[in-house]
Amino acid sequence: MGDYWTMVTLLAVGFVAGLVTAISPCVLPVLPVIFAGASTGSRRRSVAIVVGLVTTFAVTALFGVLILSALGLPEDLLYNIGYALLLLLALSLLIDPLGALLERPFARLSVAPKVGVGTSSGLVLGAGLGLVFVPCAGLILGTITTVDARHRVGLTAIALTAAYALGIAIPLLIFALASQRLAASWSALRRHAQTVRHVAGAIIGVMAIVILTGALSGLQTDLPGYAQSIENTVPAGVGIQLQHLKGEQAPNTFAKCTTADHVSTLPDLGCAAGFTGITAWLNTPGDRPLPLAALHGKVVLVDFWTYSCINCRRSLPHVEAWYRAYRTAGLVVVGVHTPEFAFEHVVSNVQGAIGDLGVTYPVAVDDDYATWTAYNNNYWPAEYLIDQHGHVRHTSFGEGDYAATERDIRTLLMAGGAVNLPAATEVANRTPTEATTLESYLGYGRPDNANGYPVIANQVVDDAMTTYSWTQQDPANTVALTGNWAVHAEDA
């Protein structure tokens, strides 16, 4: 019965996450295209646009990597097809003879009277959008794309994808129908239908170029990300279910170190895993591998990210500022690029993105999720701070926590003998500022929260009913047990 309700809650969280994604800054480039497409046709066309978008988006997110790798096709092929469809439809609206030419096969099949304004062209327009639509990398979407990338697709993943896609569809459908109704009620538009088609084509063409070039990424990252709040409210059982779905373990489960703990003021989370199964190295001398063992004596910040992730893009200015400020004092930053989407597996795309984003520190391309798995990582972005002897001393998942991460960077550098460190960096933190409790689980399987404190302050006895008492003041974001409790790996 518990598994049933966990599954129901999982699908409900997926649906709500889709709703939040559909009203987040990530959809800004999509909205003008939906508006232009919906304003040139009927209600059925508006519905067709949204159906095409969510269908191709869901199928691509869940099966894109699997299909392309099985067929041996380039992993950015679907993205390029979507971009080409948008441009083709834009040209069909702008150039009447081309629209008439493209209309002929549809007319023979009696599918739609006009390619530019019919239901079938609405499906094609939506399909093109779905193939290039990359929303915020939240917990649910991260799970879906991780499942695809690791070839673990099953019924639960399909159900979760459907719930997420339905959540995205509802706000976009409301927007599309409102756009169509507005256009239909405006008599001036009805009198100048051909001009409306041309304007719509221009809008679709311009936004296709905007999507391709990422010209709105600055605005997307400047506006707050609402999807992060979903992750902070996911029930523990659902979080564990998502973790199992991805085939991952809990984070912070590092092997115990055999070397001495030389920085006693920071928690010792265990020995860091190395960089394993890396597809390619970028920004290293000759693009040669950079083993973790070669960084002994350095403070190392391992940053898991992916270039289309809006949350990662908001955190990048902080990571880049730390690298610039502290590299001469002994800090090394390694960005582990673990892709969410098929087109992010293409090394040349990653190389182009790091150039556009101004990333100058070493980047390890982790296409096969080997290093992701070695760290038992679950999130984009995720930070793992490693001391000079290879001990993990700080972790941070998602946006925010920048001040704590920089504080611990400075602590480790000074412990290693660095002097005269520059002043702390000043990069605006665009993470929502309302108070939240860090992700915490009442079970010994995930004993530490993002600050490194034990979630349960008491010394617990595993898998046995025990009487606990609380007699001291413990740090914030921790829990102390009092009374009779049995603490298991995933529950208490």
Tab-separated table of N, CA, C and O in Angstrom, residues 240-290:
chain	number	residue	atom	x	y	z
A	240	ILE	N	13.306	9.036	-2.753
A	240	ILE	CA	13.922	7.710	-2.817
A	240	ILE	C	13.458	6.975	-4.071
A	240	ILE	O	14.232	6.290	-4.741
A	241	GLN	N	12.153	7.123	-4.423
A	241	GLN	CA	11.627	6.465	-5.619
A	241	GLN	C	12.321	6.998	-6.877
A	241	GLN	O	12.681	6.233	-7.779
A	242	LEU	N	12.539	8.297	-6.947
A	242	LEU	CA	13.249	8.885	-8.080
A	242	LEU	C	14.696	8.377	-8.133
A	242	LEU	O	15.228	8.097	-9.197
A	243	GLN	N	15.290	8.272	-6.969
A	243	GLN	CA	16.663	7.784	-6.888
A	243	GLN	C	16.759	6.357	-7.405
A	243	GLN	O	17.649	6.013	-8.180
A	244	HIS	N	15.816	5.502	-6.990
A	244	HIS	CA	15.807	4.121	-7.461
A	244	HIS	C	15.540	4.064	-8.966
A	244	HIS	O	16.103	3.239	-9.672
A	245	LEU	N	14.662	4.950	-9.450
A	245	LEU	CA	14.328	4.977	-10.870
A	245	LEU	C	15.564	5.270	-11.708
A	245	LEU	O	15.753	4.705	-12.783
A	246	LYS	N	16.424	6.137	-11.207
A	246	LYS	CA	17.646	6.476	-11.929
A	246	LYS	C	18.749	5.435	-11.729
A	246	LYS	O	19.792	5.517	-12.359
A	247	GLY	N	18.518	4.480	-10.830
A	247	GLY	CA	19.527	3.459	-10.587
A	247	GLY	C	20.706	3.992	-9.811
A	247	GLY	O	21.829	3.523	-9.976
A	248	GLU	N	20.456	4.976	-8.938
A	248	GLU	CA	21.539	5.608	-8.205
A	248	GLU	C	21.406	5.358	-6.709
A	248	GLU	O	20.359	5.000	-6.204
A	249	GLN	N	22.501	5.590	-6.009
A	249	GLN	CA	22.523	5.519	-4.564
A	249	GLN	C	22.439	6.932	-4.006
A	249	GLN	O	22.426	7.908	-4.727
A	250	ALA	N	22.433	7.010	-2.692
A	250	ALA	CA	22.403	8.317	-2.053
A	250	ALA	C	23.746	9.008	-2.202
A	250	ALA	O	24.786	8.368	-2.263
A	251	PRO	N	23.760	10.360	-2.292
A	251	PRO	CA	25.025	11.071	-2.338
A	251	PRO	C	25.736	10.992	-0.991
A	251	PRO	O	25.156	10.577	0.004
A	252	ASN	N	26.997	11.423	-0.969
A	252	ASN	CA	27.804	11.458	0.248
A	252	ASN	C	28.203	10.066	0.721
A	252	ASN	O	28.611	9.905	1.863
A	253	THR	N	28.050	9.035	-0.103
A	253	THR	CA	28.445	7.696	0.304
A	253	THR	C	29.851	7.406	-0.224
A	253	THR	O	30.050	6.504	-1.028
A	254	PHE	N	30.822	8.194	0.216
A	254	PHE	CA	32.199	8.032	-0.223
A	254	PHE	C	32.923	7.033	0.674
A	254	PHE	O	32.595	6.875	1.853
A	255	ALA	N	33.916	6.377	0.114
A	255	ALA	CA	34.710	5.431	0.889
A	255	ALA	C	35.474	6.169	1.983
A	255	ALA	O	35.874	7.326	1.823
A	256	LYS	N	35.670	5.470	3.099
A	256	LYS	CA	36.412	6.071	4.206
A	256	LYS	C	37.870	6.229	3.811
A	256	LYS	O	38.480	5.346	3.218
A	257	CYS	N	38.452	7.394	4.142
A	257	CYS	CA	39.836	7.666	3.789
A	257	CYS	C	40.802	6.982	4.755
A	257	CYS	O	40.514	6.836	5.941
A	258	THR	N	41.936	6.593	4.224
A	258	THR	CA	42.998	6.034	5.073
A	258	THR	C	44.011	7.089	5.471
A	258	THR	O	44.764	6.902	6.420
A	259	THR	N	44.041	8.225	4.756
A	259	THR	CA	44.955	9.314	5.100
A	259	THR	C	44.366	10.150	6.223
A	259	THR	O	43.169	10.087	6.524
A	260	ALA	N	45.203	10.963	6.852
A	260	ALA	CA	44.792	11.713	8.037
A	260	ALA	C	43.853	12.861	7.675
A	260	ALA	O	43.914	13.419	6.582
A	261	ASP	N	42.979	13.202	8.639
A	261	ASP	CA	42.093	14.362	8.521
A	261	ASP	C	42.869	15.568	9.019
A	261	ASP	O	43.114	15.704	10.216
A	262	HIS	N	43.291	16.440	8.100
A	262	HIS	CA	44.155	17.548	8.505
A	262	HIS	C	43.415	18.874	8.646
A	262	HIS	O	44.012	19.876	9.014
A	263	VAL	N	42.115	18.913	8.338
A	263	VAL	CA	41.338	20.153	8.507
A	263	VAL	C	40.136	19.808	9.384
A	263	VAL	O	39.077	19.462	8.893
A	264	SER	N	40.320	19.882	10.680
A	264	SER	CA	39.305	19.373	11.602
A	264	SER	C	38.067	20.248	11.677
A	264	SER	O	37.043	19.810	12.196
A	265	THR	N	38.149	21.486	11.183
A	265	THR	CA	36.986	22.367	11.301
A	265	THR	C	35.896	22.046	10.275
A	265	THR	O	34.781	22.529	10.402
A	266	LEU	N	36.211	21.260	9.262
A	266	LEU	CA	35.210	20.898	8.256
A	266	LEU	C	34.902	19.411	8.356
A	266	LEU	O	35.786	18.610	8.652
A	267	PRO	N	33.665	19.017	8.072
A	267	PRO	CA	33.321	17.587	8.123
A	267	PRO	C	34.085	16.806	7.069
A	267	PRO	O	34.348	17.309	5.973
A	268	ASP	N	34.458	15.582	7.421
A	268	ASP	CA	35.145	14.700	6.474
A	268	ASP	C	34.121	13.711	5.939
A	268	ASP	O	33.655	12.828	6.660
A	269	LEU	N	33.751	13.844	4.654
A	269	LEU	CA	32.706	13.011	4.060
A	269	LEU	C	33.261	11.766	3.381
A	269	LEU	O	32.495	10.981	2.821
A	270	GLY	N	34.576	11.589	3.413
A	270	GLY	CA	35.176	10.409	2.808
A	270	GLY	C	36.086	10.762	1.651
A	270	GLY	O	36.277	11.937	1.313
A	271	CYS	N	36.669	9.743	1.021
A	271	CYS	CA	37.627	9.958	-0.065
A	271	CYS	C	36.907	10.174	-1.390
A	271	CYS	O	35.992	9.419	-1.734
A	272	ALA	N	37.343	11.169	-2.132
A	272	ALA	CA	36.704	11.504	-3.405
A	272	ALA	C	36.968	10.425	-4.449
A	272	ALA	O	38.038	9.815	-4.482
A	273	ALA	N	35.966	10.202	-5.286
A	273	ALA	CA	36.149	9.305	-6.435
A	273	ALA	C	36.940	10.030	-7.515
A	273	ALA	O	36.935	11.260	-7.599
A	274	GLY	N	37.611	9.277	-8.359
A	274	GLY	CA	38.367	9.877	-9.456
A	274	GLY	C	37.477	10.180	-10.641
A	274	GLY	O	36.268	9.927	-10.635
A	275	PHE	N	38.077	10.745	-11.668
A	275	PHE	CA	37.362	11.032	-12.913
A	275	PHE	C	37.466	9.791	-13.797
A	275	PHE	O	38.522	9.488	-14.341
A	276	THR	N	36.360	9.074	-13.915
A	276	THR	CA	36.386	7.784	-14.598
A	276	THR	C	35.458	7.787	-15.799
A	276	THR	O	34.434	8.461	-15.800
A	277	GLY	N	35.824	7.046	-16.845
A	277	GLY	CA	34.979	6.908	-18.027
A	277	GLY	C	34.745	8.193	-18.784
A	277	GLY	O	33.700	8.362	-19.424
A	278	ILE	N	35.691	9.110	-18.748
A	278	ILE	CA	35.515	10.422	-19.387
A	278	ILE	C	35.651	10.288	-20.905
A	278	ILE	O	36.603	9.689	-21.417
A	279	THR	N	34.686	10.861	-21.632
A	279	THR	CA	34.681	10.814	-23.092
A	279	THR	C	35.773	11.690	-23.693
A	279	THR	O	36.438	11.305	-24.667
A	280	ALA	N	35.933	12.888	-23.144
A	280	ALA	CA	36.925	13.839	-23.655
A	280	ALA	C	37.235	14.847	-22.567
A	280	ALA	O	36.410	15.102	-21.678
A	281	TRP	N	38.435	15.402	-22.638
A	281	TRP	CA	38.827	16.503	-21.752
A	281	TRP	C	38.957	17.777	-22.582
A	281	TRP	O	39.495	17.743	-23.692
A	282	LEU	N	38.483	18.873	-22.029
A	282	LEU	CA	38.575	20.178	-22.681
A	282	LEU	C	39.225	21.161	-21.718
A	282	LEU	O	39.105	21.025	-20.494
A	283	ASN	N	39.906	22.145	-22.268
A	283	ASN	CA	40.575	23.186	-21.480
A	283	ASN	C	41.713	22.650	-20.618
A	283	ASN	O	42.049	23.238	-19.589
A	284	THR	N	42.294	21.528	-21.012
A	284	THR	CA	43.528	21.067	-20.379
A	284	THR	C	44.639	21.142	-21.428
A	284	THR	O	44.345	21.194	-22.630
A	285	PRO	N	45.899	21.157	-21.016
A	285	PRO	CA	46.986	21.213	-22.014
A	285	PRO	C	46.893	20.048	-23.001
A	285	PRO	O	46.957	18.881	-22.615
A	286	GLY	N	46.704	20.387	-24.264
A	286	GLY	CA	46.563	19.352	-25.281
A	286	GLY	C	45.310	18.512	-25.120
A	286	GLY	O	45.202	17.441	-25.726
A	287	ASP	N	44.341	19.000	-24.335
A	287	ASP	CA	43.113	18.256	-24.033
A	287	ASP	C	43.435	16.856	-23.500
A	287	ASP	O	42.725	15.876	-23.756
A	288	ARG	N	44.534	16.769	-22.722
A	288	ARG	CA	44.922	15.496	-22.120
A	288	ARG	C	44.158	15.265	-20.818
A	288	ARG	O	43.711	16.224	-20.174
A	289	PRO	N	44.008	14.006	-20.384
A	289	PRO	CA	43.294	13.703	-19.136
A	289	PRO	C	43.952	14.380	-17.936
A	289	PRO	O	45.174	14.596	-17.908
A	290	LEU	N	43.135	14.685	-16.936
A	290	LEU	CA	43.606	15.304	-15.704
A	290	LEU	C	43.188	14.405	-14.539
A	290	LEU	O	42.110	14.579	-13.973
